[in-house]
């Protein structure tokens, strides 16, 4: 047992010595390798962290949202539509929602103006008051008590005093919100008193969501019903698509890295070939030579992979994936500032390893095996 | 000779173990430093706001209706915010906006 351990340890000693003979070359390889792992790892960890945050927050959203449709476009729901839904079995609460978008040229951003539901006492706003999200406060440099002026597309003015700013804890869902009073909202957008943007439906038994949605669809045939599961799926698909697109762009870097690793290994220098030849001539088995080269590759892989994964995790956890910010934010001026909590998931680490370690190992194994199985005399010549 | 060199500098395997060990310790240290800030209470507070205001979709990309509220947008009508606006769906990179589109609101106002 001890002899076997010592034998392995000597193999590692020999491999480290062999790597140390070409410090610049091997250090360059470790840096490139770690950079590839860092880039791919950052994308994967960012994608999964944001999917997890969104899923956790949206899990308490409305179970069903009923939205009127006219010729494929969203239309307003009326009080008659809301009344038609009342008395539907299995429905706990019907909350008509008033919200809309506003392009604010002063802040160069799109806001979501919303009227808080009457049931929400914590966010109740009076006439001429507003509660704003973290992003709006940042873009307009607002503090509680400050004045916020909004101009509607038709030129109407809305003068509000900021009552409070929503906590940055919820920035992912509330960054662009401006909560105003119902009368202010209707006057600003010139809406009649009996129309609503859509209707949020809360269901008594979560397992009956589909049945309730089907029954509601019979009552309101010109509405479409979006369930919470639909919303989660949409968010999942959106983030997976953005993550997939970024990974597809990084595929070029992965291929370049595989070529680099293959080139390094297949173009075994004359010195390395001679070294393998001498080892075989003094009695090393083919298996020993391959084991030696695998240990060398394993050390490079292990160190670079660890450095890359730690770097990627710290990049997402402490810097909110700052390097990708321009790509992720797009044209969003109010992109929420919030901490991300990436978790180390075994499946993700395995996928990352399969994307980076596997091509590297394959690229070094084949040429070494070919040299190691050759006749020592021929290799040394 | 080997014994003399060993006494002067540590063995390669020891160096490798130190390198890997320090990296693992660094990872554990960073993880421990970050675990002081448990994301769960923050998520619960955000979920309470979502429930109270009946919010839908995340406020990450506010540049267009179908990016702000993808699940409630107009069934993803193409170029709905303007003929030259950027599309956020895969097809948007394949289907170009019409070249001879009308001049739009700003030009029309001049007449």
XYZ file of C-alpha atoms in Angstrom:
492
model
C 0.000 0.000 0.000
C 2.725 2.406 1.093
C 4.903 1.337 -1.821
C 2.061 2.034 -4.262
C 1.538 5.460 -2.677
C 5.263 6.272 -2.868
C 5.295 5.139 -6.492
C 2.428 7.549 -7.319
C 4.114 10.298 -5.344
C 7.360 9.891 -7.278
C 5.344 10.042 -10.480
C 3.859 13.380 -9.327
C 7.382 14.614 -8.363
C 8.622 13.678 -11.820
C 5.614 15.342 -13.510
C 6.091 18.598 -11.544
C 9.793 18.575 -12.449
C 8.899 18.017 -16.085
C 6.409 20.919 -16.027
C 8.959 23.162 -14.289
C 11.421 22.652 -17.143
C 9.149 24.734 -19.432
C 7.741 27.340 -17.034
C 6.683 29.985 -19.586
C 4.938 27.516 -21.863
C 3.051 25.733 -19.083
C 2.171 28.932 -17.222
C 0.764 30.364 -20.460
C -1.312 27.220 -20.901
C -2.658 27.416 -17.321
C -3.577 31.101 -17.783
C -5.378 30.466 -21.110
C -7.117 27.391 -19.690
C -8.227 29.268 -16.538
C -9.506 32.160 -18.671
C -11.673 29.805 -20.768
C -13.078 28.152 -17.615
C -13.651 31.614 -16.106
C -15.612 32.882 -19.121
C -17.777 29.794 -19.613
C -18.216 29.375 -15.835
C -19.271 33.019 -15.380
C -21.983 32.676 -18.028
C -23.274 29.421 -16.529
C -23.242 30.634 -12.921
C -24.835 33.972 -13.851
C -27.577 32.247 -15.859
C -28.448 29.785 -13.115
C -28.284 32.438 -10.351
C -30.651 34.787 -12.145
C -33.040 31.950 -13.048
C -33.130 30.929 -9.374
C -33.760 34.524 -8.196
C -36.539 35.036 -10.754
C -38.190 31.701 -9.908
C -38.098 32.445 -6.160
C -39.620 35.898 -6.605
C -42.223 35.062 -9.234
C -43.431 32.055 -7.247
C -45.805 34.380 -5.395
C -47.102 36.255 -8.445
C -50.732 36.078 -9.568
C -51.792 32.516 -10.360
C -53.731 33.624 -13.442
C -53.594 36.909 -15.368
C -56.522 37.584 -17.690
C -55.685 39.881 -20.576
C -58.139 41.164 -23.183
C -57.017 40.679 -26.787
C -58.174 42.465 -29.937
C -56.690 41.435 -33.299
C -53.659 39.901 -31.628
C -52.957 42.987 -29.582
C -53.468 43.658 -25.907
C -56.653 45.584 -25.077
C -58.167 46.990 -21.859
C -60.481 44.869 -19.703
C -63.734 46.493 -18.630
C -65.613 46.479 -15.341
C -68.151 44.150 -17.032
C -65.305 41.648 -17.676
C -64.293 41.822 -14.008
C -67.936 41.346 -12.953
C -68.254 38.303 -15.238
C -65.416 36.599 -13.365
C -66.979 37.147 -9.954
C -68.743 34.126 -8.540
C -66.545 31.695 -10.470
C -66.021 28.604 -8.310
C -62.488 28.066 -7.027
C -61.526 31.751 -7.270
C -60.364 33.363 -4.037
C -59.700 36.923 -5.168
C -60.092 38.972 -8.323
C -57.858 42.015 -8.531
C -58.201 44.242 -11.599
C -54.764 45.784 -12.246
C -53.947 49.222 -13.595
C -50.470 49.548 -15.000
C -48.808 50.856 -18.124
C -45.513 51.886 -19.660
C -44.183 55.394 -19.866
C -41.159 56.524 -21.829
C -39.516 59.196 -19.739
C -37.252 61.374 -21.845
C -35.715 63.051 -18.754
C -34.492 59.733 -17.363
C -34.120 58.201 -20.872
C -35.883 55.082 -19.627
C -39.155 53.176 -19.729
C -41.040 53.201 -16.436
C -43.856 50.894 -15.386
C -46.557 53.086 -13.841
C -48.802 51.078 -11.580
C -51.671 51.581 -9.173
C -51.168 49.510 -6.004
C -54.222 47.317 -5.298
C -56.536 48.543 -2.512
C -55.740 45.384 -0.518
C -52.080 46.454 -0.202
C -52.059 48.921 2.705
C -48.249 48.942 2.939
C -47.906 50.587 -0.479
C -50.969 52.817 -0.379
C -50.336 56.192 -2.025
C -52.361 59.377 -1.733
C -53.148 61.904 -4.447
C -49.971 63.535 -5.707
C -47.758 60.884 -4.100
C -45.537 58.221 -5.659
C -43.524 55.237 -4.500
C -40.627 54.542 -6.877
C -38.410 51.543 -7.572
C -34.670 51.489 -6.958
C -33.810 51.997 -10.654
C -36.111 55.009 -11.075
C -34.670 56.607 -7.935
C -31.153 56.026 -9.291
C -31.915 57.365 -12.783
C -33.686 60.491 -11.509
C -31.550 60.921 -8.353
C -34.630 60.797 -6.121
C -34.883 60.651 -2.350
C -38.042 60.401 -0.201
C -39.724 63.796 -0.205
C -38.297 64.830 -3.602
C -40.545 65.916 -6.461
C -41.027 63.661 -9.493
C -42.486 65.205 -12.634
C -43.812 62.941 -15.368
C -45.058 63.938 -18.810
C -47.614 61.729 -20.566
C -47.418 61.008 -24.327
C -50.240 63.537 -24.842
C -48.312 66.206 -22.952
C -50.187 65.962 -19.614
C -48.132 66.745 -16.532
C -48.131 64.675 -13.350
C -46.495 66.282 -10.341
C -45.833 63.852 -7.497
C -43.899 63.840 -4.256
C -41.844 60.693 -3.622
C -43.337 58.996 -0.550
C -40.766 56.225 -0.348
C -38.368 54.152 -2.415
C -38.903 50.401 -2.772
C -36.182 48.299 -1.174
C -33.349 47.180 -3.441
C -34.038 43.637 -2.147
C -36.837 43.441 -4.682
C -35.050 45.389 -7.457
C -35.254 42.386 -9.790
C -39.040 42.800 -9.968
C -39.543 46.450 -8.990
C -36.625 48.465 -10.374
C -38.713 50.408 -12.917
C -41.942 50.757 -10.891
C -43.645 54.071 -10.162
C -46.673 53.513 -7.925
C -49.282 56.276 -8.142
C -52.847 56.791 -6.992
C -55.707 55.525 -9.214
C -57.232 58.960 -9.969
C -53.769 60.350 -10.872
C -53.128 57.334 -13.125
C -56.443 57.607 -14.977
C -56.106 61.385 -15.429
C -52.495 61.040 -16.628
C -53.240 58.381 -19.259
C -56.739 59.789 -20.000
C -58.431 56.512 -19.137
C -62.175 56.171 -18.487
C -63.209 54.998 -15.028
C -64.319 51.490 -15.985
C -61.268 50.053 -17.772
C -58.358 48.061 -16.398
C -55.050 46.906 -17.859
C -55.686 43.275 -16.931
C -57.108 41.126 -14.159
C -55.102 39.119 -11.613
C -56.929 36.040 -10.343
C -55.972 34.200 -7.153
C -57.158 30.601 -6.960
C -58.134 28.805 -3.743
C -56.540 25.482 -4.653
C -53.306 25.806 -6.675
C -54.005 22.434 -8.321
C -57.155 23.845 -9.889
C -55.421 26.658 -11.794
C -55.945 25.055 -15.213
C -59.605 24.212 -14.489
C -60.315 27.749 -13.262
C -58.525 29.234 -16.299
C -60.634 27.025 -18.622
C -63.871 28.017 -16.881
C -62.883 31.710 -16.954
C -62.054 31.421 -20.678
C -65.665 30.316 -21.328
C -66.932 33.425 -19.538
C -64.479 35.792 -21.277
C -63.750 34.391 -24.739
C -61.830 37.483 -25.948
C -59.367 37.231 -23.051
C -56.269 35.124 -22.860
C -55.244 33.595 -19.571
C -51.591 33.494 -18.585
C -50.872 31.213 -15.632
C -47.992 31.551 -13.199
C -46.476 28.407 -14.693
C -46.562 30.073 -18.149
C -44.733 33.077 -16.692
C -42.072 30.913 -15.062
C -41.599 28.996 -18.310
C -41.263 32.252 -20.269
C -38.643 33.571 -17.835
C -36.817 30.235 -17.922
C -36.825 30.192 -21.741
C -35.670 33.828 -21.947
C -32.714 33.385 -19.605
C -31.784 30.002 -21.044
C -31.825 31.544 -24.520
C -29.626 34.490 -23.504
C -27.263 32.130 -21.683
C -27.233 29.707 -24.626
C -26.511 32.516 -27.075
C -23.572 33.730 -24.991
C -22.262 30.165 -24.684
C -22.631 29.747 -28.455
C -20.507 32.871 -28.919
C -17.960 31.421 -26.503
C -17.923 28.140 -28.445
C -15.324 29.756 -30.737
C -13.077 30.323 -27.717
C -13.588 26.692 -26.637
C -12.632 25.393 -30.082
C -9.581 27.689 -30.146
C -8.582 26.354 -26.748
C -8.973 22.734 -27.868
C -6.796 23.501 -30.917
C -4.183 25.104 -28.651
C -4.138 22.078 -26.347
C -3.995 19.677 -29.291
C -1.228 21.679 -30.944
C 0.768 21.721 -27.724
C 0.458 17.980 -27.248
C 0.586 16.732 -30.830
C 3.575 18.866 -31.675
C 5.596 17.092 -28.997
C 8.964 18.740 -29.187
C 12.017 16.684 -30.139
C 13.154 16.996 -26.529
C 9.886 15.590 -25.191
C 9.937 12.728 -27.676
C 13.513 11.992 -26.666
C 12.509 12.062 -23.011
C 9.735 9.519 -23.659
C 12.185 7.371 -25.626
C 14.752 7.424 -22.796
C 12.108 6.577 -20.203
C 11.024 3.594 -22.280
C 14.642 2.545 -22.904
C 15.409 2.495 -19.166
C 12.448 0.239 -18.524
C 9.307 2.393 -18.197
C 6.152 0.699 -19.410
C 3.872 2.401 -21.960
C 1.288 2.637 -19.168
C 3.782 4.461 -16.923
C 4.583 7.025 -19.631
C 0.874 7.656 -20.283
C 0.257 7.868 -16.504
C 3.072 10.448 -16.245
C 1.633 12.583 -19.025
C -1.854 12.259 -17.547
C -0.559 13.443 -14.185
C 1.079 16.423 -15.946
C -2.172 17.196 -17.773
C -4.198 16.594 -14.600
C -2.083 19.084 -12.642
C -2.463 21.738 -15.362
C -6.193 20.968 -15.634
C -6.811 20.862 -11.880
C -5.046 24.132 -11.096
C -6.520 25.997 -14.124
C -10.024 24.624 -13.486
C -9.939 25.611 -9.804
C -8.609 29.098 -10.606
C -11.244 29.530 -13.354
C -14.182 28.317 -11.236
C -13.172 30.395 -8.186
C -12.718 33.451 -10.441
C -16.093 32.904 -12.130
C -17.887 32.427 -8.813
C -16.303 35.568 -7.316
C -17.099 37.500 -10.533
C -20.806 36.637 -10.258
C -21.074 36.780 -6.438
C -19.058 39.900 -5.646
C -19.156 41.851 -8.935
C -22.632 40.777 -10.235
C -20.991 39.531 -13.478
C -19.751 43.072 -14.179
C -17.717 42.066 -17.242
C -20.898 41.012 -19.070
C -22.894 44.048 -17.944
C -22.947 45.837 -21.331
C -24.265 42.695 -23.047
C -26.796 41.833 -20.343
C -28.159 45.305 -19.800
C -28.821 45.971 -23.476
C -30.711 49.241 -23.688
C -32.141 48.954 -20.172
C -31.318 52.184 -18.357
C -32.958 50.910 -15.183
C -31.170 47.571 -15.065
C -31.631 46.551 -11.422
C -28.645 46.567 -9.097
C -28.977 43.549 -6.856
C -26.669 40.936 -5.359
C -26.567 37.541 -7.011
C -26.069 34.350 -5.056
C -24.605 31.709 -7.384
C -24.619 28.256 -5.885
C -22.132 25.534 -6.702
C -24.257 22.891 -8.346
C -22.645 19.488 -9.003
C -24.330 19.151 -12.401
C -23.123 22.583 -13.518
C -19.564 21.893 -12.406
C -19.703 18.563 -14.253
C -20.989 20.312 -17.401
C -18.252 22.935 -17.130
C -15.666 20.189 -16.712
C -17.087 18.317 -19.716
C -16.820 21.492 -21.817
C -13.233 22.297 -20.839
C -11.357 19.406 -19.182
C -12.610 16.707 -21.562
C -11.327 18.341 -24.806
C -7.997 19.117 -23.132
C -7.519 15.544 -21.853
C -8.487 14.086 -25.225
C -6.103 16.460 -26.981
C -3.101 15.406 -24.892
C -3.865 11.702 -24.557
C -3.868 10.669 -28.220
C -0.447 12.051 -29.299
C 1.227 10.850 -26.085
C -0.210 7.368 -26.535
C 1.095 7.301 -30.133
C 4.601 8.323 -29.077
C 4.619 6.068 -26.025
C 3.686 2.957 -27.994
C 6.391 3.595 -30.602
C 9.757 1.867 -30.508
C 12.171 3.823 -28.199
C 14.983 3.570 -30.703
C 12.810 5.080 -33.470
C 11.499 7.801 -31.137
C 14.978 8.898 -30.041
C 16.442 9.082 -33.534
C 22.488 13.646 -4.708
C 18.736 13.277 -4.858
C 18.608 13.174 -1.068
C 20.663 16.379 -0.823
C 18.353 18.224 -3.270
C 15.291 17.012 -1.393
C 16.600 18.448 1.838
C 17.076 21.871 0.210
C 13.743 22.233 -1.643
C 10.367 20.537 -1.145
C 9.364 17.655 -3.407
C 7.263 18.340 -6.488
C 4.316 16.415 -5.069
C 4.427 18.562 -1.910
C 4.406 21.725 -4.031
C 1.465 20.402 -6.072
C -0.450 19.531 -2.891
C 0.273 23.005 -1.447
C -0.941 24.686 -4.688
C -4.174 22.675 -4.895
C -4.718 22.921 -1.110
C -4.339 26.724 -1.140
C -6.803 27.039 -4.021
C -9.356 24.840 -2.230
C -8.828 26.860 0.990
C -9.334 30.082 -0.985
C -12.572 28.688 -2.428
C -13.807 27.619 1.030
C -12.820 31.025 2.500
C -14.666 32.975 -0.218
C -17.692 30.716 0.148
C -17.701 31.222 3.924
C -17.331 35.011 3.528
C -20.289 35.082 1.150
C -22.479 32.800 3.253
C -22.807 35.563 5.905
C -25.256 37.167 3.520
C -28.068 34.618 3.237
C -30.152 35.443 0.136
C -33.282 33.756 1.508
C -34.691 36.646 3.644
C -34.138 39.017 0.696
C -35.995 36.641 -1.641
C -38.861 36.305 0.845
C -39.208 40.115 1.118
C -39.211 40.416 -2.686
C -41.785 37.610 -2.991
C -44.003 39.453 -0.488
C -43.868 42.585 -2.670
C -44.715 40.477 -5.749
C -47.729 39.020 -3.927
C -48.881 42.393 -2.547
C -48.700 44.237 -5.885
C -49.602 41.171 -8.022
C -46.461 41.744 -10.128
C -45.678 39.693 -13.202
C -42.297 39.134 -14.888
C -38.894 40.477 -13.872
C -37.769 44.066 -14.427
C -34.437 43.236 -16.057
C -34.868 44.469 -19.622
C -37.111 47.509 -19.802
C -36.374 48.621 -23.354
C -39.536 47.195 -24.939
C -42.870 45.683 -23.899
C -41.939 42.189 -24.978
C -38.700 42.306 -22.971
C -40.176 43.922 -19.828
C -43.189 41.586 -19.662
C -42.442 38.746 -22.079
C -45.315 36.620 -20.793
C -47.872 39.437 -21.213
C -46.623 41.038 -24.446
C -48.679 41.225 -27.621
C -47.928 37.621 -28.501
C -44.477 38.859 -29.519
C -45.577 40.892 -32.564
C -42.500 41.480 -34.698
C -41.034 45.002 -34.793
C -43.931 46.167 -32.646
C -42.045 49.122 -31.240
C -40.897 50.514 -34.558
C -39.746 49.121 -37.880
C -36.059 49.624 -37.098
C -36.118 48.669 -33.434
C -33.882 45.825 -32.343
C -35.538 42.441 -32.106
C -34.841 40.305 -29.083
C -35.841 37.001 -30.600
C -33.670 34.698 -32.677
C -35.613 35.416 -35.879
C -34.931 39.127 -35.444
C -31.375 38.527 -36.613
C -32.640 36.759 -39.756
C -35.644 38.879 -40.796
C -34.585 42.415 -41.644
C -36.791 45.449 -41.065
C -38.432 46.807 -44.256
C -36.019 49.177 -45.986
C -38.602 51.632 -47.312
C -40.628 52.084 -44.160
C -42.608 55.313 -43.731
C -40.724 58.214 -42.241
C -42.589 58.043 -38.921
C -43.971 60.537 -36.444
C -41.176 63.095 -36.337
C -41.033 63.580 -40.129
C -44.837 63.528 -40.478
C -45.112 66.393 -37.979
C -43.068 68.672 -40.234
C -45.566 68.631 -43.059
